[in-house]
Amino acid sequence: MDIKTLHDADIIGITTAKNAFDTLATAFGQHVENWQTEVVNRLNTSQWTGTAADHANTRMQNLENELKAAQQEIGLVSRALQDAYDGFAAAQSHLISALDDAKTHKLTVADDGITWDKDPNSPNFAGNDADSQAQQIQARITAALNEADHADQTINARLAHLATNASNGTGLDSATAKTDTDAANALLQAPAAGTDPNSVKAWWNSLTDDQQHRMILNHPDQIGNLDGIPAAARNDANKTNLKNLIQDYQRQLDNLGPEPKKMLSVAETNGGPVENPDYTEWKRKHDALKEKLAGFQNIQKRLDGKFDDGGGPNSDPPLLLLGIGDQGQGRAILSWGDPDKAKNVSSLVPGLNSTLAGVGAGDASTAKRIYQSATTAATANGDVPPSVASVFWLGYDAPQLEGTGSSVLMQDRAEEGGAAYNKFLHGLRATHEGAPAHMTAQGHSYGSLVVGKATQQPGGLPVDDIVLVGSPGVGVDKASQLGIGADHVYVGTAKYDPVAMAPAPGMFVPGWAAYEAITNPDGLWHGTDPASQGFGAQRFSVADGSVTDSHDNYFGKHDKGGDSLPNIGKIVSGHGNTITREDPR
């Protein structure tokens, strides 16, 4: 497949052929119905009996089965042609998009590569980032051509199989027709969200390469967010889904129409000026759409390599998009490194004020610093080559101080998030290749409560270590209640972290403080202080910080936090015994 062939392909002809087979299948179905009515039913109501009648009935039943099988096979040709159209249309669309972007960046595309004007004084100068842009666009063009080749090869195999069945008579066999129909149906039926990840993985493995590819193309939103699907497939599906979400939200914004006037006049209200209800509703919808669109666009920028610390097509380590969605405040899961192949896998749950827009920007940087710290620790301890994947998991609605400030005091978001996080990690266990990975669950701020709730799900949390930093409590009173042994629970708490010092709710009730101090002297808002002696976890050294910055410094932001990030790297790499320690408070 070359650029011109795919670009100029008239794929409408495939639809024409598909419609012709639909007409044929309908006519054939009518023929089968007529046979049943005019021949079989009449013979069954006749008085004909005896050996000859029995033979005739048997033959007619066999013929009926053959006709129905043939009808199914004709229908499968139509379905194959529809899949062909979908595959070629997607590949052609991806190619045209890449070529349009090349034109925008003043790049010239040919079959043998991309060229551009390098003269800064020329009106056609492609800019200083032309080489980077060319690499990205070339990768997209190659992917589109490969996509078309794949569609061509797989659809050819399907049509050849059906043609062979038609020519040698096997297509008249009901068992053959059932097998072919089951294979076609497998392309359309993904397990429901929430299905046990091991069952999802078994279903995925039962599909052929072509069927897996077709599911990714036709159902990216389902496949990309289904726990138990391998990381590489989720990444491919989610990159398509992300582009679809960006286009959809931009379209919704455009369809809102012009901004209504903000205020109604005195004449319109027969009183003082008031805010126009149409404006209020328009503004609510506009701001909600704009916020999510900005979040999706930021993640796309990260995947395109628009941030200084990496994430583009040639990123080292590679950046995978393991989840994306518009539920609630938005969902996004990024991973530096492939968790299906890494020996050490970390997954961080963020907390208070985490947003979709932040995932593509600073949160992705946080996850990368964890990756780098764990890689450094692994190397220092003789693990050569180091093998790490660092996941940032925003799979729930994190509490926001603005607008929903009280949500950080409640546990409903943590309950819902904990169930989803538990399923996600079981999915990573199911899809991991080779020996089981050393897995670390991390919770920051309110995210530590999410991790705590995840450990209480049936079957527990399938991790080897847990790291809790800046925690306002995790919903249990003892580290041993987290299900992996207290010696595998690590806590980092800065001296002046205001979130980790939040008092238990009873402290705000007059007359209750003394009772609370007696029953749980180490109480925080969501349970016992994880950094306390009574909780029983291993506490690692963290810089004291200040009231204004300590809560954000656990992961080495602006090179702050002291030993916190290096200690986290040691734990993630499986060397928690080498942390620098701090006494429980």
Tab-separated table of N, CA, C and O in Angstrom, residues 24 48 58 122 149 182 208-210 217 220 259 280 295 342 361 396 401 460 472 475 487 518 542 545:
chain	number	residue	atom	x	y	z
A	24	LEU	N	-29.273	-9.511	-1.741
A	24	LEU	CA	-29.251	-10.939	-2.042
A	24	LEU	C	-29.669	-11.758	-0.822
A	24	LEU	O	-30.450	-12.718	-0.940
A	48	TRP	N	-49.395	-38.517	3.341
A	48	TRP	CA	-48.378	-39.414	2.775
A	48	TRP	C	-47.583	-40.055	3.904
A	48	TRP	O	-46.988	-39.359	4.737
A	58	THR	N	-36.792	-36.614	5.483
A	58	THR	CA	-35.393	-36.444	5.909
A	58	THR	C	-34.625	-35.583	4.925
A	58	THR	O	-33.865	-34.679	5.307
A	122	SER	N	13.248	32.039	3.963
A	122	SER	CA	12.278	31.676	2.937
A	122	SER	C	10.853	31.781	3.488
A	122	SER	O	10.605	31.467	4.654
A	149	ASP	N	-2.993	-1.914	4.992
A	149	ASP	CA	-2.469	-3.227	4.610
A	149	ASP	C	-3.104	-4.336	5.456
A	149	ASP	O	-3.476	-5.403	4.945
A	182	ASP	N	-20.153	-17.455	14.684
A	182	ASP	CA	-19.581	-17.211	16.013
A	182	ASP	C	-18.305	-16.366	15.906
A	182	ASP	O	-18.065	-15.475	16.734
A	208	THR	N	-8.649	-14.023	17.262
A	208	THR	CA	-7.520	-14.004	16.331
A	208	THR	C	-6.921	-12.598	16.320
A	208	THR	O	-7.521	-11.630	16.817
A	209	ASP	N	-5.742	-12.461	15.710
A	209	ASP	CA	-5.122	-11.133	15.584
A	209	ASP	C	-6.048	-10.176	14.854
A	209	ASP	O	-6.164	-8.995	15.222
A	210	ASP	N	-6.703	-10.666	13.820
A	210	ASP	CA	-7.619	-9.828	13.045
A	210	ASP	C	-8.803	-9.382	13.895
A	210	ASP	O	-9.219	-8.225	13.858
A	217	LEU	N	-10.361	-1.106	16.470
A	217	LEU	CA	-10.809	-0.098	15.506
A	217	LEU	C	-12.265	0.294	15.727
A	217	LEU	O	-12.622	1.470	15.664
A	220	PRO	N	-13.058	1.387	20.336
A	220	PRO	CA	-11.916	1.854	21.133
A	220	PRO	C	-12.297	2.258	22.550
A	220	PRO	O	-11.513	2.069	23.483
A	259	GLU	N	-22.995	33.137	22.563
A	259	GLU	CA	-23.280	33.429	23.963
A	259	GLU	C	-24.480	34.360	24.094
A	259	GLU	O	-24.499	35.436	23.505
A	280	THR	N	-27.177	31.803	31.907
A	280	THR	CA	-26.714	30.968	33.018
A	280	THR	C	-26.551	29.518	32.573
A	280	THR	O	-25.537	28.874	32.860
A	295	GLY	N	-8.717	19.353	29.185
A	295	GLY	CA	-8.037	18.202	29.774
A	295	GLY	C	-7.625	17.185	28.732
A	295	GLY	O	-6.485	16.695	28.727
A	342	ALA	N	7.187	-4.910	32.567
A	342	ALA	CA	8.107	-4.441	33.599
A	342	ALA	C	8.141	-5.387	34.801
A	342	ALA	O	7.131	-5.984	35.165
A	361	ALA	N	-0.117	17.229	32.215
A	361	ALA	CA	0.955	18.167	32.541
A	361	ALA	C	1.769	17.686	33.741
A	361	ALA	O	2.555	16.755	33.646
A	396	TYR	N	-11.133	8.095	39.099
A	396	TYR	CA	-12.266	8.458	39.947
A	396	TYR	C	-12.363	9.982	40.001
A	396	TYR	O	-11.487	10.690	39.481
A	401	LEU	N	-11.506	21.418	46.209
A	401	LEU	CA	-11.835	22.408	47.233
A	401	LEU	C	-12.816	23.439	46.704
A	401	LEU	O	-13.727	23.871	47.404
A	460	GLY	N	-8.974	-8.581	48.163
A	460	GLY	CA	-7.885	-7.687	48.532
A	460	GLY	C	-7.235	-7.016	47.342
A	460	GLY	O	-7.688	-7.144	46.199
A	472	PRO	N	-4.626	11.741	55.004
A	472	PRO	CA	-5.555	12.144	56.057
A	472	PRO	C	-6.243	10.944	56.696
A	472	PRO	O	-7.301	11.078	57.314
A	475	GLY	N	-8.947	4.851	56.248
A	475	GLY	CA	-10.172	4.107	56.505
A	475	GLY	C	-10.012	2.896	57.397
A	475	GLY	O	-10.990	2.213	57.679
A	487	ASP	N	4.589	-4.835	57.563
A	487	ASP	CA	5.971	-4.541	57.176
A	487	ASP	C	6.096	-4.168	55.701
A	487	ASP	O	7.167	-3.756	55.249
A	518	ILE	N	-9.176	10.450	73.868
A	518	ILE	CA	-8.977	9.241	74.659
A	518	ILE	C	-9.121	7.991	73.802
A	518	ILE	O	-8.312	7.057	73.856
A	542	VAL	N	11.157	12.108	55.228
A	542	VAL	CA	10.630	13.132	54.332
A	542	VAL	C	11.035	14.493	54.891
A	542	VAL	O	11.035	14.683	56.112
A	545	GLY	N	9.363	20.499	55.126
A	545	GLY	CA	8.626	21.404	54.262
A	545	GLY	C	7.978	22.529	55.044
A	545	GLY	O	8.331	22.814	56.198
